[in-house]
Amino acid sequence: WPGVDIGAVSAAGSTTQSGSVITVNGSGSDIYNAADAFQFASQLVTGNCDIRALVTSVQNTDPWAKAGVMIRQTLDPSSVNIAMVMSSGNGAEMQYRPGAGANTSETSSGGLTAPYWVRLTRTNNTFVCYMSANGTGWTQLGGTQTITMSSNTYVGLAVTSHNNGTLCTATFANVSLFSLPAPWQAADIGNVGVTGSAISPNGIFTLFGSGGDISNTADAFRYAYITASGDCDVQAQVLTVGNTD
């Protein structure tokens, strides 16, 4: 997880990792408005993805000091982006900039403090932010956002002190970044009730799907697919099926 300072920061940030714990030190005035200033530890990802992390601590350099997960088009301060963050004193927040240089919009949930889980998913140009007390039961924060981004994006951990010149130290644990190899895509079909996901670590496809059934006159399920024309032949070995019913 290489770290880089983005925007006008008056104190150089840093990112280090020890075992499963990632420590990010970030300065900057904020991740907000039309341009950002923060430390970003990221990886370049192609296509759809799902990033999750436990924000274990956020130093209180300001009540709006923030630490969380982000998907960002470029490393420019005014780039299109979406983030799910924990603040040091104002709870959880999902925020997004829908166009380069545009103002940032947000939805917050007060009364929450680290340690708390955050999650952000991308399916094509559809983005969803989640939060969780335990890392298993996820609650969506804010609406599902449609944001145009190219296939290649920077996905990672963001920290701003909201107090430029002062470093905010935030720690993350159990960081997971899942993605499907191009040209595979995934989507929920029908009325599923709970948002699904799809990952492909080490070439093994794992789908998490809800829904009433794939039967009768309408279906509800999680679907991983590629676009094909004409005749085709698809083969797979089903390794496991969770016994939900």
PDB file of C-alpha atoms in Angstrom:
ATOM      1  CA  TRP A   1       0.000   0.000   0.000  1.00  0.00           C
ATOM      2  CA  PRO A   2       2.228   2.866  -1.197  1.00  0.00           C
ATOM      3  CA  GLY A   3       1.216   6.241   0.203  1.00  0.00           C
ATOM      4  CA  VAL A   4       1.282   9.656  -1.457  1.00  0.00           C
ATOM      5  CA  ASP A   5       0.259  13.147  -0.386  1.00  0.00           C
ATOM      6  CA  ILE A   6      -2.462  14.679  -2.541  1.00  0.00           C
ATOM      7  CA  GLY A   7      -3.111  18.402  -2.721  1.00  0.00           C
ATOM      8  CA  ALA A   8      -1.751  21.209  -0.547  1.00  0.00           C
ATOM      9  CA  VAL A   9      -0.457  19.536   2.606  1.00  0.00           C
ATOM     10  CA  SER A  10       1.887  21.476   4.914  1.00  0.00           C
ATOM     11  CA  ALA A  11       3.237  18.382   6.687  1.00  0.00           C
ATOM     12  CA  ALA A  12       4.448  15.347   4.769  1.00  0.00           C
ATOM     13  CA  GLY A  13       2.330  12.258   5.344  1.00  0.00           C
ATOM     14  CA  SER A  14       3.367   8.614   5.440  1.00  0.00           C
ATOM     15  CA  THR A  15       2.017   5.074   5.278  1.00  0.00           C
ATOM     16  CA  THR A  16       3.498   2.035   7.043  1.00  0.00           C
ATOM     17  CA  GLN A  17       2.353  -1.536   7.538  1.00  0.00           C
ATOM     18  CA  SER A  18       3.082  -3.993  10.331  1.00  0.00           C
ATOM     19  CA  GLY A  19       1.371  -7.330   9.884  1.00  0.00           C
ATOM     20  CA  SER A  20      -2.322  -6.707   9.265  1.00  0.00           C
ATOM     21  CA  VAL A  21      -2.231  -3.151  10.651  1.00  0.00           C
ATOM     22  CA  ILE A  22      -1.741  -0.191   8.299  1.00  0.00           C
ATOM     23  CA  THR A  23      -0.870   3.177   9.852  1.00  0.00           C
ATOM     24  CA  VAL A  24      -1.532   6.286   7.781  1.00  0.00           C
ATOM     25  CA  ASN A  25      -0.357   9.760   8.832  1.00  0.00           C
ATOM     26  CA  GLY A  26      -2.053  12.548   6.909  1.00  0.00           C
ATOM     27  CA  SER A  27      -2.208  16.324   7.014  1.00  0.00           C
ATOM     28  CA  GLY A  28      -4.315  18.616   4.830  1.00  0.00           C
ATOM     29  CA  SER A  29      -7.282  20.913   5.291  1.00  0.00           C
ATOM     30  CA  ASP A  30      -9.955  18.386   4.267  1.00  0.00           C
ATOM     31  CA  ILE A  31     -11.270  15.891   1.735  1.00  0.00           C
ATOM     32  CA  TYR A  32     -14.191  18.014   0.620  1.00  0.00           C
ATOM     33  CA  ASN A  33     -15.424  20.945  -1.483  1.00  0.00           C
ATOM     34  CA  ALA A  34     -13.774  21.126  -4.947  1.00  0.00           C
ATOM     35  CA  ALA A  35     -10.254  19.923  -4.057  1.00  0.00           C
ATOM     36  CA  ASP A  36      -8.696  17.614  -1.474  1.00  0.00           C
ATOM     37  CA  ALA A  37      -5.601  17.573   0.732  1.00  0.00           C
ATOM     38  CA  PHE A  38      -4.694  14.276   2.428  1.00  0.00           C
ATOM     39  CA  GLN A  39      -2.500  11.155   2.489  1.00  0.00           C
ATOM     40  CA  PHE A  40      -3.663   8.338   0.201  1.00  0.00           C
ATOM     41  CA  ALA A  41      -2.412   4.737   0.348  1.00  0.00           C
ATOM     42  CA  SER A  42      -3.744   3.090  -2.785  1.00  0.00           C
ATOM     43  CA  GLN A  43      -3.488   0.476  -5.475  1.00  0.00           C
ATOM     44  CA  LEU A  44      -4.359   0.814  -9.153  1.00  0.00           C
ATOM     45  CA  VAL A  45      -7.373  -1.382  -9.886  1.00  0.00           C
ATOM     46  CA  THR A  46      -9.031  -2.250 -13.187  1.00  0.00           C
ATOM     47  CA  GLY A  47     -12.793  -2.665 -13.261  1.00  0.00           C
ATOM     48  CA  ASN A  48     -15.212  -3.475 -10.454  1.00  0.00           C
ATOM     49  CA  CYS A  49     -14.002  -3.763  -6.884  1.00  0.00           C
ATOM     50  CA  ASP A  50     -14.949  -4.068  -3.215  1.00  0.00           C
ATOM     51  CA  ILE A  51     -12.720  -2.562  -0.495  1.00  0.00           C
ATOM     52  CA  ARG A  52     -13.316  -3.100   3.227  1.00  0.00           C
ATOM     53  CA  ALA A  53     -11.383  -2.024   6.311  1.00  0.00           C
ATOM     54  CA  LEU A  54     -11.706  -1.719  10.058  1.00  0.00           C
ATOM     55  CA  VAL A  55     -10.829   1.846  11.052  1.00  0.00           C
ATOM     56  CA  THR A  56      -9.368   1.105  14.468  1.00  0.00           C
ATOM     57  CA  SER A  57      -8.445   4.676  15.430  1.00  0.00           C
ATOM     58  CA  VAL A  58      -8.578   8.276  14.167  1.00  0.00           C
ATOM     59  CA  GLN A  59      -6.512  10.879  16.011  1.00  0.00           C
ATOM     60  CA  ASN A  60      -8.566  13.897  17.055  1.00  0.00           C
ATOM     61  CA  THR A  61      -6.638  16.664  15.289  1.00  0.00           C
ATOM     62  CA  ASP A  62     -10.068  18.151  14.513  1.00  0.00           C
ATOM     63  CA  PRO A  63     -13.612  16.783  14.943  1.00  0.00           C
ATOM     64  CA  TRP A  64     -13.679  16.446  11.132  1.00  0.00           C
ATOM     65  CA  ALA A  65     -10.383  14.579  10.830  1.00  0.00           C
ATOM     66  CA  LYS A  66     -11.249  11.658   8.534  1.00  0.00           C
ATOM     67  CA  ALA A  67      -9.994   8.144   7.819  1.00  0.00           C
ATOM     68  CA  GLY A  68     -11.589   5.656   5.468  1.00  0.00           C
ATOM     69  CA  VAL A  69     -11.716   3.930   2.093  1.00  0.00           C
ATOM     70  CA  MET A  70     -11.785   5.714  -1.251  1.00  0.00           C
ATOM     71  CA  ILE A  71     -12.088   5.060  -4.994  1.00  0.00           C
ATOM     72  CA  ARG A  72     -10.505   7.869  -6.990  1.00  0.00           C
ATOM     73  CA  GLN A  73     -10.132   8.468 -10.733  1.00  0.00           C
ATOM     74  CA  THR A  74      -6.729  10.215 -10.533  1.00  0.00           C
ATOM     75  CA  LEU A  75      -4.270  11.558  -7.973  1.00  0.00           C
ATOM     76  CA  ASP A  76      -5.158  15.143  -8.866  1.00  0.00           C
ATOM     77  CA  PRO A  77      -6.569  17.122  -5.876  1.00  0.00           C
ATOM     78  CA  SER A  78      -9.806  17.897  -7.744  1.00  0.00           C
ATOM     79  CA  SER A  79     -10.370  14.367  -9.081  1.00  0.00           C
ATOM     80  CA  VAL A  80     -13.688  12.561  -9.212  1.00  0.00           C
ATOM     81  CA  ASN A  81     -13.923  10.297  -6.163  1.00  0.00           C
ATOM     82  CA  ILE A  82     -16.156   8.605  -3.616  1.00  0.00           C
ATOM     83  CA  ALA A  83     -15.221   7.743  -0.035  1.00  0.00           C
ATOM     84  CA  MET A  84     -16.642   6.106   3.078  1.00  0.00           C
ATOM     85  CA  VAL A  85     -14.929   7.556   6.147  1.00  0.00           C
ATOM     86  CA  MET A  86     -14.984   7.707   9.922  1.00  0.00           C
ATOM     87  CA  SER A  87     -14.365  11.109  11.496  1.00  0.00           C
ATOM     88  CA  SER A  88     -12.789  11.675  14.895  1.00  0.00           C
ATOM     89  CA  GLY A  89     -15.786  13.507  16.320  1.00  0.00           C
ATOM     90  CA  ASN A  90     -18.698  13.592  13.858  1.00  0.00           C
ATOM     91  CA  GLY A  91     -19.476   9.962  13.121  1.00  0.00           C
ATOM     92  CA  ALA A  92     -19.466   8.182   9.763  1.00  0.00           C
ATOM     93  CA  GLU A  93     -19.756   9.864   6.379  1.00  0.00           C
ATOM     94  CA  MET A  94     -20.125   8.883   2.749  1.00  0.00           C
ATOM     95  CA  GLN A  95     -18.999  11.599   0.357  1.00  0.00           C
ATOM     96  CA  TYR A  96     -18.438  11.953  -3.363  1.00  0.00           C
ATOM     97  CA  ARG A  97     -17.313  14.391  -6.029  1.00  0.00           C
ATOM     98  CA  PRO A  98     -19.262  13.563  -9.208  1.00  0.00           C
ATOM     99  CA  GLY A  99     -17.057  15.543 -11.608  1.00  0.00           C
ATOM    100  CA  ALA A 100     -13.533  16.932 -11.705  1.00  0.00           C
ATOM    101  CA  GLY A 101     -13.464  20.183  -9.740  1.00  0.00           C
ATOM    102  CA  ALA A 102     -17.095  19.811  -8.663  1.00  0.00           C
ATOM    103  CA  ASN A 103     -18.238  20.382  -5.092  1.00  0.00           C
ATOM    104  CA  THR A 104     -18.420  17.376  -2.798  1.00  0.00           C
ATOM    105  CA  SER A 105     -21.748  16.024  -1.543  1.00  0.00           C
ATOM    106  CA  GLU A 106     -22.137  13.945   1.604  1.00  0.00           C
ATOM    107  CA  THR A 107     -24.421  11.958   3.883  1.00  0.00           C
ATOM    108  CA  SER A 108     -23.390  11.448   7.500  1.00  0.00           C
ATOM    109  CA  SER A 109     -24.415   9.323  10.468  1.00  0.00           C
ATOM    110  CA  GLY A 110     -23.517  10.864  13.812  1.00  0.00           C
ATOM    111  CA  GLY A 111     -22.731   9.185  17.109  1.00  0.00           C
ATOM    112  CA  LEU A 112     -20.366   6.550  15.695  1.00  0.00           C
ATOM    113  CA  THR A 113     -16.691   6.303  16.600  1.00  0.00           C
ATOM    114  CA  ALA A 114     -13.741   4.111  15.697  1.00  0.00           C
ATOM    115  CA  PRO A 115     -13.243   1.217  15.837  1.00  0.00           C
ATOM    116  CA  TYR A 116     -15.778   0.811  13.035  1.00  0.00           C
ATOM    117  CA  TRP A 117     -15.844  -0.965   9.680  1.00  0.00           C
ATOM    118  CA  VAL A 118     -16.164   0.852   6.353  1.00  0.00           C
ATOM    119  CA  ARG A 119     -16.785  -0.581   2.889  1.00  0.00           C
ATOM    120  CA  LEU A 120     -17.061   0.765  -0.661  1.00  0.00           C
ATOM    121  CA  THR A 121     -18.102  -1.152  -3.771  1.00  0.00           C
ATOM    122  CA  ARG A 122     -17.992  -0.409  -7.474  1.00  0.00           C
ATOM    123  CA  THR A 123     -20.085  -2.141 -10.130  1.00  0.00           C
ATOM    124  CA  ASN A 124     -19.429  -0.402 -13.444  1.00  0.00           C
ATOM    125  CA  ASN A 125     -20.370   3.230 -12.660  1.00  0.00           C
ATOM    126  CA  THR A 126     -22.503   2.338  -9.645  1.00  0.00           C
ATOM    127  CA  PHE A 127     -20.964   2.965  -6.210  1.00  0.00           C
ATOM    128  CA  VAL A 128     -22.297   2.042  -2.766  1.00  0.00           C
ATOM    129  CA  CYS A 129     -20.942   2.924   0.704  1.00  0.00           C
ATOM    130  CA  TYR A 130     -21.487   0.764   3.781  1.00  0.00           C
ATOM    131  CA  MET A 131     -20.643   0.770   7.483  1.00  0.00           C
ATOM    132  CA  SER A 132     -20.643  -1.996  10.079  1.00  0.00           C
ATOM    133  CA  ALA A 133     -20.018  -2.535  13.772  1.00  0.00           C
ATOM    134  CA  ASN A 134     -18.747  -6.085  13.245  1.00  0.00           C
ATOM    135  CA  GLY A 135     -17.613  -6.449   9.620  1.00  0.00           C
ATOM    136  CA  THR A 136     -20.375  -8.902   8.718  1.00  0.00           C
ATOM    137  CA  GLY A 137     -23.684  -7.042   8.960  1.00  0.00           C
ATOM    138  CA  TRP A 138     -23.446  -4.057   6.598  1.00  0.00           C
ATOM    139  CA  THR A 139     -25.662  -0.964   6.542  1.00  0.00           C
ATOM    140  CA  GLN A 140     -25.716   1.223   3.440  1.00  0.00           C
ATOM    141  CA  LEU A 141     -25.044   4.896   4.150  1.00  0.00           C
ATOM    142  CA  GLY A 142     -26.502   7.372   1.671  1.00  0.00           C
ATOM    143  CA  GLY A 143     -27.931   6.568  -1.712  1.00  0.00           C
ATOM    144  CA  THR A 144     -26.468   4.443  -4.478  1.00  0.00           C
ATOM    145  CA  GLN A 145     -24.356   6.806  -6.578  1.00  0.00           C
ATOM    146  CA  THR A 146     -23.895   6.762 -10.346  1.00  0.00           C
ATOM    147  CA  ILE A 147     -20.509   8.351 -11.087  1.00  0.00           C
ATOM    148  CA  THR A 148     -18.660   8.137 -14.388  1.00  0.00           C
ATOM    149  CA  MET A 149     -15.124   6.801 -13.937  1.00  0.00           C
ATOM    150  CA  SER A 150     -12.848   5.012 -16.368  1.00  0.00           C
ATOM    151  CA  SER A 151     -11.928   1.369 -15.855  1.00  0.00           C
ATOM    152  CA  ASN A 152      -8.627   2.142 -14.105  1.00  0.00           C
ATOM    153  CA  THR A 153      -9.007   3.791 -10.682  1.00  0.00           C
ATOM    154  CA  TYR A 154      -6.978   4.274  -7.518  1.00  0.00           C
ATOM    155  CA  VAL A 155      -8.496   2.355  -4.608  1.00  0.00           C
ATOM    156  CA  GLY A 156      -7.264   2.640  -1.044  1.00  0.00           C
ATOM    157  CA  LEU A 157      -7.097   4.334   2.344  1.00  0.00           C
ATOM    158  CA  ALA A 158      -7.469   8.085   2.862  1.00  0.00           C
ATOM    159  CA  VAL A 159      -6.568  10.217   5.899  1.00  0.00           C
ATOM    160  CA  THR A 160      -6.839  13.993   6.379  1.00  0.00           C
ATOM    161  CA  SER A 161      -6.184  15.881   9.618  1.00  0.00           C
ATOM    162  CA  HIS A 162      -8.578  18.749   8.758  1.00  0.00           C
ATOM    163  CA  ASN A 163      -5.825  20.823  10.403  1.00  0.00           C
ATOM    164  CA  ASN A 164      -3.218  21.531   7.753  1.00  0.00           C
ATOM    165  CA  GLY A 165       0.338  21.313   9.060  1.00  0.00           C
ATOM    166  CA  THR A 166      -0.627  18.809  11.762  1.00  0.00           C
ATOM    167  CA  LEU A 167      -0.513  15.082  11.087  1.00  0.00           C
ATOM    168  CA  CYS A 168      -3.467  12.886  11.953  1.00  0.00           C
ATOM    169  CA  THR A 169      -2.542   9.283  12.710  1.00  0.00           C
ATOM    170  CA  ALA A 170      -5.159   6.696  11.765  1.00  0.00           C
ATOM    171  CA  THR A 171      -4.851   2.932  11.926  1.00  0.00           C
ATOM    172  CA  PHE A 172      -6.587   0.330   9.773  1.00  0.00           C
ATOM    173  CA  ALA A 173      -6.862  -3.440  10.232  1.00  0.00           C
ATOM    174  CA  ASN A 174      -8.187  -6.305   8.130  1.00  0.00           C
ATOM    175  CA  VAL A 175      -8.010  -4.320   4.899  1.00  0.00           C
ATOM    176  CA  SER A 176      -9.429  -6.346   1.997  1.00  0.00           C
ATOM    177  CA  LEU A 177      -9.523  -5.351  -1.662  1.00  0.00           C
ATOM    178  CA  PHE A 178     -11.428  -7.629  -4.008  1.00  0.00           C
ATOM    179  CA  SER A 179     -11.925  -7.274  -7.741  1.00  0.00           C
ATOM    180  CA  LEU A 180     -12.958  -9.322 -10.748  1.00  0.00           C
ATOM    181  CA  PRO A 181     -10.526  -9.665 -13.651  1.00  0.00           C
ATOM    182  CA  ALA A 182     -11.547  -7.836 -16.817  1.00  0.00           C
ATOM    183  CA  PRO A 183     -13.836  -8.297 -18.709  1.00  0.00           C
ATOM    184  CA  TRP A 184     -15.898  -9.904 -15.917  1.00  0.00           C
ATOM    185  CA  GLN A 185     -18.617  -7.812 -14.284  1.00  0.00           C
ATOM    186  CA  ALA A 186     -21.124  -8.443 -11.497  1.00  0.00           C
ATOM    187  CA  ALA A 187     -24.580  -7.135 -10.620  1.00  0.00           C
ATOM    188  CA  ASP A 188     -27.643  -7.951  -8.533  1.00  0.00           C
ATOM    189  CA  ILE A 189     -30.621  -9.069 -10.609  1.00  0.00           C
ATOM    190  CA  GLY A 190     -34.150  -8.526  -9.323  1.00  0.00           C
ATOM    191  CA  ASN A 191     -35.332  -7.829  -5.775  1.00  0.00           C
ATOM    192  CA  VAL A 192     -32.499  -9.223  -3.667  1.00  0.00           C
ATOM    193  CA  GLY A 193     -33.037  -7.391  -0.371  1.00  0.00           C
ATOM    194  CA  VAL A 194     -29.320  -7.501   0.511  1.00  0.00           C
ATOM    195  CA  THR A 195     -26.626  -6.222  -1.851  1.00  0.00           C
ATOM    196  CA  GLY A 196     -24.353  -9.003  -3.088  1.00  0.00           C
ATOM    197  CA  SER A 197     -20.723  -9.001  -4.146  1.00  0.00           C
ATOM    198  CA  ALA A 198     -18.290 -11.018  -6.246  1.00  0.00           C
ATOM    199  CA  ILE A 199     -14.546 -11.527  -5.859  1.00  0.00           C
ATOM    200  CA  SER A 200     -11.866 -13.555  -7.590  1.00  0.00           C
ATOM    201  CA  PRO A 201      -8.791 -14.102  -5.410  1.00  0.00           C
ATOM    202  CA  ASN A 202      -6.288 -16.526  -6.960  1.00  0.00           C
ATOM    203  CA  GLY A 203      -8.586 -17.227  -9.898  1.00  0.00           C
ATOM    204  CA  ILE A 204     -11.407 -18.670  -7.776  1.00  0.00           C
ATOM    205  CA  PHE A 205     -14.708 -16.842  -8.225  1.00  0.00           C
ATOM    206  CA  THR A 206     -16.691 -16.333  -5.008  1.00  0.00           C
ATOM    207  CA  LEU A 207     -20.185 -14.830  -5.210  1.00  0.00           C
ATOM    208  CA  PHE A 208     -22.254 -13.591  -2.284  1.00  0.00           C
ATOM    209  CA  GLY A 209     -25.880 -13.462  -3.345  1.00  0.00           C
ATOM    210  CA  SER A 210     -29.315 -12.927  -1.838  1.00  0.00           C
ATOM    211  CA  GLY A 211     -32.746 -13.172  -3.456  1.00  0.00           C
ATOM    212  CA  GLY A 212     -35.901 -15.270  -3.325  1.00  0.00           C
ATOM    213  CA  ASP A 213     -34.982 -17.715  -6.107  1.00  0.00           C
ATOM    214  CA  ILE A 214     -33.993 -18.221  -9.715  1.00  0.00           C
ATOM    215  CA  SER A 215     -37.311 -19.705 -10.768  1.00  0.00           C
ATOM    216  CA  ASN A 216     -40.939 -19.003 -11.688  1.00  0.00           C
ATOM    217  CA  THR A 217     -41.580 -15.816 -13.683  1.00  0.00           C
ATOM    218  CA  ALA A 218     -38.880 -13.522 -12.198  1.00  0.00           C
ATOM    219  CA  ASP A 219     -35.459 -14.048 -10.668  1.00  0.00           C
ATOM    220  CA  ALA A 220     -33.483 -12.501  -7.795  1.00  0.00           C
ATOM    221  CA  PHE A 221     -29.793 -13.297  -7.498  1.00  0.00           C
ATOM    222  CA  ARG A 222     -26.160 -12.151  -7.833  1.00  0.00           C
ATOM    223  CA  TYR A 223     -24.713 -12.504 -11.344  1.00  0.00           C
ATOM    224  CA  ALA A 224     -21.106 -12.490 -12.524  1.00  0.00           C
ATOM    225  CA  TYR A 225     -20.877 -12.316 -16.289  1.00  0.00           C
ATOM    226  CA  ILE A 226     -19.125 -11.260 -19.461  1.00  0.00           C
ATOM    227  CA  THR A 227     -20.808  -9.979 -22.610  1.00  0.00           C
ATOM    228  CA  ALA A 228     -20.889 -12.537 -25.423  1.00  0.00           C
ATOM    229  CA  SER A 229     -22.309 -12.636 -28.947  1.00  0.00           C
ATOM    230  CA  GLY A 230     -23.707 -15.717 -30.642  1.00  0.00           C
ATOM    231  CA  ASP A 231     -23.253 -19.307 -29.528  1.00  0.00           C
ATOM    232  CA  CYS A 232     -21.223 -20.045 -26.400  1.00  0.00           C
ATOM    233  CA  ASP A 233     -20.231 -22.795 -23.995  1.00  0.00           C
ATOM    234  CA  VAL A 234     -19.678 -22.027 -20.309  1.00  0.00           C
ATOM    235  CA  GLN A 235     -18.258 -24.576 -17.863  1.00  0.00           C
ATOM    236  CA  ALA A 236     -17.411 -24.289 -14.164  1.00  0.00           C
ATOM    237  CA  GLN A 237     -16.771 -26.476 -11.146  1.00  0.00           C
ATOM    238  CA  VAL A 238     -19.021 -25.495  -8.233  1.00  0.00           C
ATOM    239  CA  LEU A 239     -16.818 -25.922  -5.151  1.00  0.00           C
ATOM    240  CA  THR A 240     -19.204 -24.871  -2.359  1.00  0.00           C
ATOM    241  CA  VAL A 241     -22.751 -23.581  -1.826  1.00  0.00           C
ATOM    242  CA  GLY A 242     -23.700 -21.959   1.483  1.00  0.00           C
ATOM    243  CA  ASN A 243     -26.697 -23.665   3.102  1.00  0.00           C
ATOM    244  CA  THR A 244     -28.977 -20.632   3.524  1.00  0.00           C
ATOM    245  CA  ASP A 245     -31.966 -22.801   2.579  1.00  0.00           C
TER     246      ASP A 245
END
